Tab-separated table of C-alpha atoms in Angstrom:
chain	number	residue	atom	x	y	z
A	1	UNK	CA	50.965	-52.104	10.940
A	2	UNK	CA	49.723	-55.421	9.501
A	3	UNK	CA	47.525	-55.841	6.448
A	4	UNK	CA	44.618	-57.163	8.671
A	5	UNK	CA	44.751	-54.204	10.980
A	6	UNK	CA	44.815	-51.680	8.079
A	7	UNK	CA	41.845	-53.551	6.545
A	8	UNK	CA	39.912	-53.384	9.782
A	9	UNK	CA	40.430	-49.699	10.123
A	10	UNK	CA	39.331	-49.112	6.606
A	11	UNK	CA	36.097	-51.128	7.180
A	12	UNK	CA	35.214	-49.239	10.360
A	13	UNK	CA	35.848	-45.797	8.433
A	14	UNK	CA	33.561	-46.936	5.660
A	15	UNK	CA	30.819	-48.054	8.069
A	16	UNK	CA	30.995	-44.799	9.797
A	17	UNK	CA	30.738	-42.698	6.537
A	18	UNK	CA	27.799	-44.862	5.443
A	19	UNK	CA	26.033	-44.394	8.686
A	20	UNK	CA	26.419	-40.756	8.518
A	21	UNK	CA	25.252	-40.629	4.834
A	22	UNK	CA	22.069	-42.681	5.795
A	23	UNK	CA	21.364	-40.215	8.685
A	24	UNK	CA	21.581	-37.336	6.395
A	25	UNK	CA	19.322	-38.850	3.930
A	26	UNK	CA	16.746	-39.681	6.485
A	27	UNK	CA	16.747	-35.978	7.737
A	28	UNK	CA	16.183	-34.547	4.238
A	29	UNK	CA	12.544	-33.609	3.638
A	30	UNK	CA	10.756	-35.611	0.846
A	31	UNK	CA	10.625	-33.789	-2.459
A	32	UNK	CA	7.754	-31.308	-2.735
A	33	UNK	CA	6.925	-31.606	0.981
A	34	UNK	CA	5.888	-28.309	2.702
A	35	UNK	CA	8.345	-27.055	5.270
A	36	UNK	CA	6.874	-27.307	8.829
A	37	UNK	CA	6.485	-23.900	10.387
A	38	UNK	CA	8.083	-23.665	13.789
A	39	UNK	CA	5.781	-23.106	16.780
A	40	UNK	CA	7.942	-20.495	18.241
A	41	UNK	CA	6.976	-17.522	20.389
A	42	UNK	CA	6.627	-14.916	17.668
A	43	UNK	CA	4.079	-14.060	15.037
A	44	UNK	CA	6.124	-13.010	12.035
A	45	UNK	CA	4.532	-10.320	9.701
A	46	UNK	CA	6.251	-9.410	6.494
A	47	UNK	CA	6.851	-5.848	5.283
A	48	UNK	CA	6.282	-5.802	1.365
A	49	UNK	CA	7.371	-2.448	0.000
A	50	UNK	CA	10.158	-0.247	-1.153
A	51	UNK	CA	12.781	1.173	1.012
A	52	UNK	CA	14.880	2.548	-1.775
A	53	UNK	CA	13.809	3.963	-5.312
A	54	UNK	CA	11.093	6.035	-6.690
A	55	UNK	CA	8.213	4.796	-4.503
A	56	UNK	CA	10.239	4.474	-1.251
A	57	UNK	CA	8.289	7.528	-0.041
A	58	UNK	CA	5.206	5.094	0.291
A	59	UNK	CA	7.232	2.176	1.583
A	60	UNK	CA	9.304	3.829	4.440
A	61	UNK	CA	6.353	5.324	6.261
A	62	UNK	CA	4.246	2.094	5.763
A	63	UNK	CA	7.114	0.303	7.729
A	64	UNK	CA	7.278	2.910	10.396
A	65	UNK	CA	3.653	2.489	11.078
A	66	UNK	CA	3.892	-1.264	11.232
A	67	UNK	CA	6.776	-1.070	13.738
A	68	UNK	CA	4.818	1.236	15.973
A	69	UNK	CA	1.804	-0.963	16.019
A	70	UNK	CA	3.805	-4.043	16.848
A	71	UNK	CA	5.663	-2.205	19.748
A	72	UNK	CA	2.274	-1.249	21.224
A	73	UNK	CA	0.893	-4.824	20.861
A	74	UNK	CA	3.971	-6.333	22.259
A	75	UNK	CA	4.152	-3.890	25.253
A	76	UNK	CA	0.654	-4.876	26.106
A	77	UNK	CA	1.418	-8.806	26.027
A	78	UNK	CA	1.334	-9.578	22.282
A	79	UNK	CA	-1.330	-11.877	20.774
A	80	UNK	CA	-1.974	-15.225	22.584
A	81	UNK	CA	1.168	-14.593	24.460
A	82	UNK	CA	3.309	-14.283	21.306
A	83	UNK	CA	5.260	-11.331	20.272
A	84	UNK	CA	4.801	-9.802	16.821
A	85	UNK	CA	7.918	-9.732	14.707
A	86	UNK	CA	8.111	-7.442	11.582
A	87	UNK	CA	10.340	-8.933	9.012
A	88	UNK	CA	11.736	-6.414	6.470
A	89	UNK	CA	12.781	-6.496	2.952
A	90	UNK	CA	13.266	-3.887	0.171
A	91	UNK	CA	11.596	-4.588	-3.073
A	92	UNK	CA	12.905	-1.433	-4.640
A	93	UNK	CA	9.740	-0.698	-6.269
A	94	UNK	CA	10.285	-3.586	-8.871
A	95	UNK	CA	7.609	-6.222	-9.523
A	96	UNK	CA	10.095	-9.088	-10.086
A	97	UNK	CA	11.844	-8.232	-6.780
A	98	UNK	CA	8.331	-7.955	-5.193
A	99	UNK	CA	7.523	-11.532	-6.082
A	100	UNK	CA	10.984	-12.784	-4.820
A	101	UNK	CA	10.604	-10.956	-1.525
A	102	UNK	CA	6.979	-12.376	-1.182
A	103	UNK	CA	8.277	-15.937	-1.794
A	104	UNK	CA	11.181	-15.505	0.648
A	105	UNK	CA	8.803	-14.282	3.280
A	106	UNK	CA	6.660	-17.483	2.824
A	107	UNK	CA	9.315	-20.080	2.272
A	108	UNK	CA	12.182	-18.928	4.296
A	109	UNK	CA	10.776	-16.590	6.968
A	110	UNK	CA	7.672	-18.468	7.540
A	111	UNK	CA	5.425	-15.384	8.045
A	112	UNK	CA	1.886	-15.559	9.239
A	113	UNK	CA	0.769	-12.556	7.206
A	114	UNK	CA	2.194	-9.868	4.742
A	115	UNK	CA	1.411	-6.171	4.785
A	116	UNK	CA	1.845	-4.546	1.455
A	117	UNK	CA	2.726	-3.539	-1.047
A	118	UNK	CA	1.654	0.056	-0.981
A	119	UNK	CA	1.445	0.010	-4.703
A	120	UNK	CA	-1.246	-1.556	-6.828
A	121	UNK	CA	1.066	-3.084	-9.424
A	122	UNK	CA	3.427	-5.120	-7.042
A	123	UNK	CA	0.317	-5.981	-4.918
A	124	UNK	CA	-1.223	-7.765	-7.720
A	125	UNK	CA	2.027	-9.656	-8.417
A	126	UNK	CA	2.439	-10.773	-4.802
A	127	UNK	CA	-1.261	-11.628	-4.118
A	128	UNK	CA	-1.291	-14.831	-6.275
A	129	UNK	CA	1.765	-16.245	-4.443
A	130	UNK	CA	0.242	-15.479	-0.998
A	131	UNK	CA	-3.077	-16.822	-1.982
A	132	UNK	CA	-1.450	-20.064	-3.264
A	133	UNK	CA	0.596	-20.475	-0.039
A	134	UNK	CA	-2.410	-19.611	2.252
A	135	UNK	CA	-0.811	-16.660	3.791
A	136	UNK	CA	-2.835	-13.562	4.558
A	137	UNK	CA	-1.807	-10.527	2.468
A	138	UNK	CA	-3.186	-7.121	3.635
A	139	UNK	CA	-2.070	-4.104	1.336
A	140	UNK	CA	-1.755	-0.678	3.145
A	141	UNK	CA	-1.936	1.291	0.026
A	142	UNK	CA	-3.052	-0.362	-3.150
A	143	UNK	CA	-6.182	1.406	-4.354
A	144	UNK	CA	-6.549	0.098	-7.823
A	145	UNK	CA	-8.779	-2.777	-9.173
A	146	UNK	CA	-8.018	-6.333	-9.349
A	147	UNK	CA	-6.472	-6.810	-5.942
A	148	UNK	CA	-8.691	-8.696	-3.600
A	149	UNK	CA	-10.300	-10.621	-6.639
A	150	UNK	CA	-7.272	-12.813	-6.357
A	151	UNK	CA	-8.736	-14.794	-3.487
A	152	UNK	CA	-9.913	-15.103	0.175
A	153	UNK	CA	-6.372	-14.575	1.658
A	154	UNK	CA	-6.137	-11.007	0.093
A	155	UNK	CA	-7.286	-7.801	1.763
A	156	UNK	CA	-6.615	-4.102	1.970
A	157	UNK	CA	-7.237	-1.247	4.426
A	158	UNK	CA	-7.068	1.802	2.212
A	159	UNK	CA	-9.702	4.068	0.858
A	160	UNK	CA	-10.931	2.791	-2.367
A	161	UNK	CA	-10.687	4.855	-5.374
A	162	UNK	CA	-14.166	3.677	-6.297
A	163	UNK	CA	-15.528	5.370	-3.262
A	164	UNK	CA	-13.233	8.308	-3.062
A	165	UNK	CA	-13.272	9.504	-6.669
A	166	UNK	CA	-17.137	9.698	-7.202
A	167	UNK	CA	-17.225	11.521	-4.022
A	168	UNK	CA	-14.583	14.247	-5.153
A	169	UNK	CA	-16.121	14.484	-8.648
A	170	UNK	CA	-19.425	15.372	-7.215
A	171	UNK	CA	-17.774	17.819	-4.769
A	172	UNK	CA	-15.940	19.393	-7.634
A	173	UNK	CA	-19.193	19.866	-9.586
A	174	UNK	CA	-21.285	21.074	-6.704
A	175	UNK	CA	-18.947	22.935	-4.393
A	176	UNK	CA	-16.331	24.218	-6.646
A	177	UNK	CA	-18.196	24.696	-9.839
A	178	UNK	CA	-15.823	22.565	-12.202
A	179	UNK	CA	-17.224	21.615	-15.523
A	180	UNK	CA	-14.479	20.569	-17.764
A	181	UNK	CA	-11.852	18.153	-16.917
A	182	UNK	CA	-8.678	16.755	-18.572
A	183	UNK	CA	-7.436	13.342	-17.646
A	184	UNK	CA	-3.783	12.262	-17.841
A	185	UNK	CA	-2.849	8.502	-17.461
A	186	UNK	CA	0.549	6.943	-17.026
A	187	UNK	CA	-0.064	3.887	-19.334
A	188	UNK	CA	2.714	1.799	-18.056
A	189	UNK	CA	1.525	2.011	-14.317
A	190	UNK	CA	-1.232	-0.290	-13.227
A	191	UNK	CA	-2.274	2.027	-10.683
A	192	UNK	CA	-2.684	4.873	-13.124
A	193	UNK	CA	-4.580	2.947	-15.768
A	194	UNK	CA	-7.082	1.750	-13.066
A	195	UNK	CA	-7.530	5.149	-11.394
A	196	UNK	CA	-8.164	7.049	-14.771
A	197	UNK	CA	-10.918	4.544	-15.737
A	198	UNK	CA	-12.468	5.326	-12.167
A	199	UNK	CA	-12.092	9.089	-13.004
A	200	UNK	CA	-13.947	8.418	-16.338
A	201	UNK	CA	-16.736	6.353	-14.898
A	202	UNK	CA	-17.394	8.708	-12.050
A	203	UNK	CA	-17.390	11.747	-14.451
A	204	UNK	CA	-20.044	9.934	-16.626
A	205	UNK	CA	-22.391	10.050	-13.645
A	206	UNK	CA	-22.253	13.702	-13.181
A	207	UNK	CA	-24.206	15.523	-16.001
A	208	UNK	CA	-22.431	18.955	-15.451
A	209	UNK	CA	-18.879	17.435	-15.800
A	210	UNK	CA	-17.213	16.862	-19.252
A	211	UNK	CA	-13.956	15.295	-20.209
A	212	UNK	CA	-12.405	17.601	-22.666
A	213	UNK	CA	-8.844	15.748	-22.993
A	214	UNK	CA	-7.687	12.218	-22.242
A	215	UNK	CA	-3.768	12.143	-22.546
A	216	UNK	CA	-1.229	9.483	-22.007
A	217	UNK	CA	2.274	9.601	-20.705
A	218	UNK	CA	4.605	7.040	-19.079
A	219	UNK	CA	6.489	6.681	-15.688
A	220	UNK	CA	9.848	8.045	-16.263
A	221	UNK	CA	8.992	10.625	-18.924
A	222	UNK	CA	10.328	14.147	-18.442
A	223	UNK	CA	8.763	16.067	-21.387
A	224	UNK	CA	5.150	16.752	-21.230
A	225	UNK	CA	5.002	19.769	-23.482
A	226	UNK	CA	2.945	18.118	-26.269
A	227	UNK	CA	0.251	16.737	-23.701
A	228	UNK	CA	0.135	20.115	-21.844
A	229	UNK	CA	-0.123	22.127	-25.267
A	230	UNK	CA	-3.372	19.972	-26.111
A	231	UNK	CA	-4.869	20.182	-22.644
A	232	UNK	CA	-4.441	23.946	-22.729
A	233	UNK	CA	-6.402	24.402	-25.869
A	234	UNK	CA	-9.355	22.568	-24.109
A	235	UNK	CA	-9.444	25.090	-21.161
A	236	UNK	CA	-10.152	22.640	-18.493
A	237	UNK	CA	-11.030	23.474	-14.830
A	238	UNK	CA	-9.005	20.705	-13.414
A	239	UNK	CA	-6.333	18.083	-14.555
A	240	UNK	CA	-7.203	14.651	-13.259
A	241	UNK	CA	-3.615	12.937	-12.997
A	242	UNK	CA	-3.883	9.294	-12.025
A	243	UNK	CA	-0.013	8.546	-11.558
A	244	UNK	CA	2.654	9.293	-8.885
A	245	UNK	CA	4.106	12.426	-7.580
A	246	UNK	CA	7.279	12.681	-9.810
A	247	UNK	CA	5.475	12.784	-13.034
A	248	UNK	CA	2.689	15.022	-11.313
A	249	UNK	CA	5.016	17.572	-10.339
A	250	UNK	CA	6.825	17.807	-13.783
A	251	UNK	CA	3.415	18.019	-15.502
A	252	UNK	CA	2.336	20.854	-13.350
A	253	UNK	CA	5.529	22.601	-13.991
A	254	UNK	CA	5.043	22.367	-17.628
A	255	UNK	CA	1.320	23.591	-17.204
A	256	UNK	CA	2.463	26.660	-15.368
A	257	UNK	CA	5.269	27.302	-17.963
A	258	UNK	CA	2.643	27.411	-20.605
A	259	UNK	CA	0.243	29.492	-18.625
A	260	UNK	CA	-2.215	26.855	-17.839
A	261	UNK	CA	-3.762	27.639	-14.416
A	262	UNK	CA	-5.939	24.738	-13.787
A	263	UNK	CA	-5.076	22.678	-10.738
A	264	UNK	CA	-4.080	19.239	-10.513
A	265	UNK	CA	-6.169	16.480	-8.582
A	266	UNK	CA	-5.134	12.910	-7.863
A	267	UNK	CA	-5.091	9.986	-5.521
A	268	UNK	CA	-2.737	9.101	-2.814
A	269	UNK	CA	-0.167	8.772	-5.590
A	270	UNK	CA	0.423	12.483	-5.292
A	271	UNK	CA	0.502	12.508	-1.470
A	272	UNK	CA	4.101	12.969	-0.748
A	273	UNK	CA	6.406	15.870	0.257
A	274	UNK	CA	8.524	14.970	-2.790
A	275	UNK	CA	5.521	16.237	-4.925
A	276	UNK	CA	5.798	19.579	-3.223
A	277	UNK	CA	9.682	19.617	-3.254
A	278	UNK	CA	9.781	18.688	-7.008
A	279	UNK	CA	6.937	20.899	-8.140
A	280	UNK	CA	7.509	24.040	-5.881
A	281	UNK	CA	5.061	26.800	-6.695
A	282	UNK	CA	3.598	24.940	-9.831
A	283	UNK	CA	1.774	22.351	-7.543
A	284	UNK	CA	0.150	25.130	-5.310
A	285	UNK	CA	-3.622	24.197	-5.265
A	286	UNK	CA	-3.194	20.712	-6.333
A	287	UNK	CA	-5.572	18.226	-4.552
A	288	UNK	CA	-5.206	14.679	-3.218
A	289	UNK	CA	-8.016	12.305	-2.008
A	290	UNK	CA	-6.960	10.359	1.114
A	291	UNK	CA	-8.276	8.232	3.958
A	292	UNK	CA	-6.278	10.144	6.576
A	293	UNK	CA	-5.553	13.561	7.642
A	294	UNK	CA	-4.001	14.902	11.068
A	295	UNK	CA	-6.513	17.653	11.050
A	296	UNK	CA	-9.933	17.419	12.678
A	297	UNK	CA	-8.630	14.116	14.337
A	298	UNK	CA	-10.928	11.566	16.025
A	299	UNK	CA	-9.623	10.517	19.487
A	300	UNK	CA	-7.988	7.313	18.329
A	301	UNK	CA	-6.270	9.191	15.683
A	302	UNK	CA	-5.253	12.053	17.922
A	303	UNK	CA	-3.797	9.699	20.396
A	304	UNK	CA	-1.821	7.826	17.585
A	305	UNK	CA	-0.668	11.266	16.346
A	306	UNK	CA	0.860	12.450	19.790
A	307	UNK	CA	2.466	8.859	20.031
A	308	UNK	CA	4.051	9.344	16.701
A	309	UNK	CA	5.353	12.723	17.355
A	310	UNK	CA	6.854	11.741	20.598
A	311	UNK	CA	8.787	8.857	18.613
A	312	UNK	CA	9.786	10.954	15.646
A	313	UNK	CA	11.002	14.279	17.176
A	314	UNK	CA	7.647	16.184	16.723
A	315	UNK	CA	7.101	15.073	13.068
A	316	UNK	CA	3.521	14.449	12.007
A	317	UNK	CA	2.524	10.970	10.613
A	318	UNK	CA	1.123	10.670	7.021
A	319	UNK	CA	-1.260	8.346	5.372
A	320	UNK	CA	1.077	5.502	4.945
A	321	UNK	CA	2.196	5.654	8.559
A	322	UNK	CA	-1.482	5.511	9.589
A	323	UNK	CA	-2.435	2.649	7.077
A	324	UNK	CA	0.725	0.512	8.047
A	325	UNK	CA	-0.170	0.841	11.653
A	326	UNK	CA	-3.920	0.054	11.071
A	327	UNK	CA	-3.008	-3.009	8.997
A	328	UNK	CA	-1.000	-4.613	11.808
A	329	UNK	CA	-3.710	-3.691	14.415
A	330	UNK	CA	-6.363	-5.271	12.063
A	331	UNK	CA	-4.466	-8.351	11.837
A	332	UNK	CA	-3.842	-8.634	15.578
A	333	UNK	CA	-7.548	-7.918	16.161
A	334	UNK	CA	-8.623	-10.673	13.712
A	335	UNK	CA	-6.242	-13.087	15.443
A	336	UNK	CA	-7.761	-12.147	18.787
A	337	UNK	CA	-11.230	-12.612	17.668
A	338	UNK	CA	-10.426	-15.910	15.957
A	339	UNK	CA	-8.545	-17.163	18.950
A	340	UNK	CA	-5.900	-18.262	16.373
A	341	UNK	CA	-2.771	-17.145	14.743
A	342	UNK	CA	-3.192	-19.656	11.712
A	343	UNK	CA	-4.045	-17.468	8.676
A	344	UNK	CA	-6.328	-20.039	7.399
A	345	UNK	CA	-8.557	-19.516	10.574
A	346	UNK	CA	-8.058	-15.817	11.192
A	347	UNK	CA	-8.850	-14.593	7.635
A	348	UNK	CA	-12.454	-15.437	8.403
A	349	UNK	CA	-12.539	-13.003	11.303
A	350	UNK	CA	-10.624	-10.451	9.274
A	351	UNK	CA	-13.182	-10.584	6.457
A	352	UNK	CA	-15.917	-10.058	9.216
A	353	UNK	CA	-14.279	-6.795	10.398
A	354	UNK	CA	-16.959	-4.096	11.157
A	355	UNK	CA	-16.567	-0.436	12.259
A	356	UNK	CA	-13.007	-1.132	13.496
A	357	UNK	CA	-11.818	2.306	14.784
A	358	UNK	CA	-8.492	2.704	13.102
A	359	UNK	CA	-6.343	5.621	13.113
A	360	UNK	CA	-6.846	6.180	9.429
A	361	UNK	CA	-10.539	6.059	9.981
A	362	UNK	CA	-13.403	3.501	10.678
A	363	UNK	CA	-12.962	0.490	8.652
A	364	UNK	CA	-15.481	-2.203	7.749
A	365	UNK	CA	-14.913	-5.105	5.367
A	366	UNK	CA	-17.501	-5.866	2.743
A	367	UNK	CA	-18.474	-9.292	1.603
A	368	UNK	CA	-15.925	-9.234	-1.124
A	369	UNK	CA	-13.160	-8.263	1.539
A	370	UNK	CA	-12.983	-4.799	0.126
A	371	UNK	CA	-12.744	-1.955	2.987
A	372	UNK	CA	-15.298	1.053	3.324
A	373	UNK	CA	-13.615	3.846	5.191
A	374	UNK	CA	-14.915	6.963	6.563
A	375	UNK	CA	-14.326	9.893	6.424
A	376	UNK	CA	-12.733	10.927	3.145
A	377	UNK	CA	-10.121	13.588	3.394
A	378	UNK	CA	-9.509	16.026	0.414
A	379	UNK	CA	-6.263	17.881	1.060
A	380	UNK	CA	-4.862	20.710	-1.056
A	381	UNK	CA	-1.326	22.133	-1.225
A	382	UNK	CA	-1.304	25.506	0.301
A	383	UNK	CA	1.846	27.442	1.266
A	384	UNK	CA	3.998	24.515	0.451
A	385	UNK	CA	1.952	22.075	2.628
A	386	UNK	CA	-0.748	19.529	2.272
A	387	UNK	CA	-3.619	20.814	4.284
A	388	UNK	CA	-7.468	19.747	4.706
A	389	UNK	CA	-9.622	21.256	2.348
A	390	UNK	CA	-12.735	19.336	3.109
A	391	UNK	CA	-13.797	16.098	4.936
A	392	UNK	CA	-16.400	13.889	3.185
A	393	UNK	CA	-18.404	11.431	5.198
A	394	UNK	CA	-18.759	7.966	3.690
A	395	UNK	CA	-21.787	5.835	4.029
A	396	UNK	CA	-20.627	2.731	5.933
A	397	UNK	CA	-23.749	0.338	5.349
């Protein structure tokens, strides 16, 4: 081959590479530009929660409820002709992983909304990320303070501790005759720290109630002998524990070991079969305040229970199944009322929700986007199961 022919071929090859390189450069997004969300025929809703680890007992049922709601909505035609798709990820109950998952949902999965986390601590980590991105985040479990205050894209559908705990403290004083209470806080747990303060504030407003002990523990502790020894000497009528079921069960085992007969009371952090499995006879009589019970069910709740049982071989739904279901239904309802799937638009409709008949109760959003739910269910462990002890109506206005 001649030198001229070789030179010509090399020139063609170089031009081809140059053109390809220019084309690639033109297609690349400008630095800092926001990736465009595809129009698509689906509405992506991210599940933020743990599927493994210590708090998976809250995450797994939340996801079950979300999927059930999505299936029902899709079978009825979806929202504005679009199907709802639940995008899953496992944050393992870890705050850093919770932040990473939230970021992934927004930047890679292009979700319209996020449901979760069921825990207060991870919700408070995820909320600023969602707020900055303009994506609605609706927690189906976080009950502690400092959540919706993050911004106008942040919501929750759970019974607030600030509503449930005062009602329960009054019930203890008036109906059960309790006078002396001991508080136990897990001080490396945001949910527990906030709930204990709610205990203190509520007790201060009931003259007949006196806090006789205020002990601290940590998530992951195994030995509670020192705390129980001190609590026992104060002879409380009830132990108000603000943490989760693992430590709650171990605290009650130590209490019974030392002969302390007072029952335990806590929020939804105690509501898990694991609490009973770990604590056994020691947790009999323990109580939990929830926004859901399968007993004395309203018509919408009864329908949900039967559908859940049919889908899960006769198993009854729990609080987090119900709240996960309601979260997706609330999002779909707000999109329909706003006639938009844009979070910047339907967030206003969500904030204006009034007396939505959810399966976990009737839900209204206050001006600060905090939910009011009625009724309150006080459950007690009896014969190895959580059963309804009392239903307490909550004023909705």
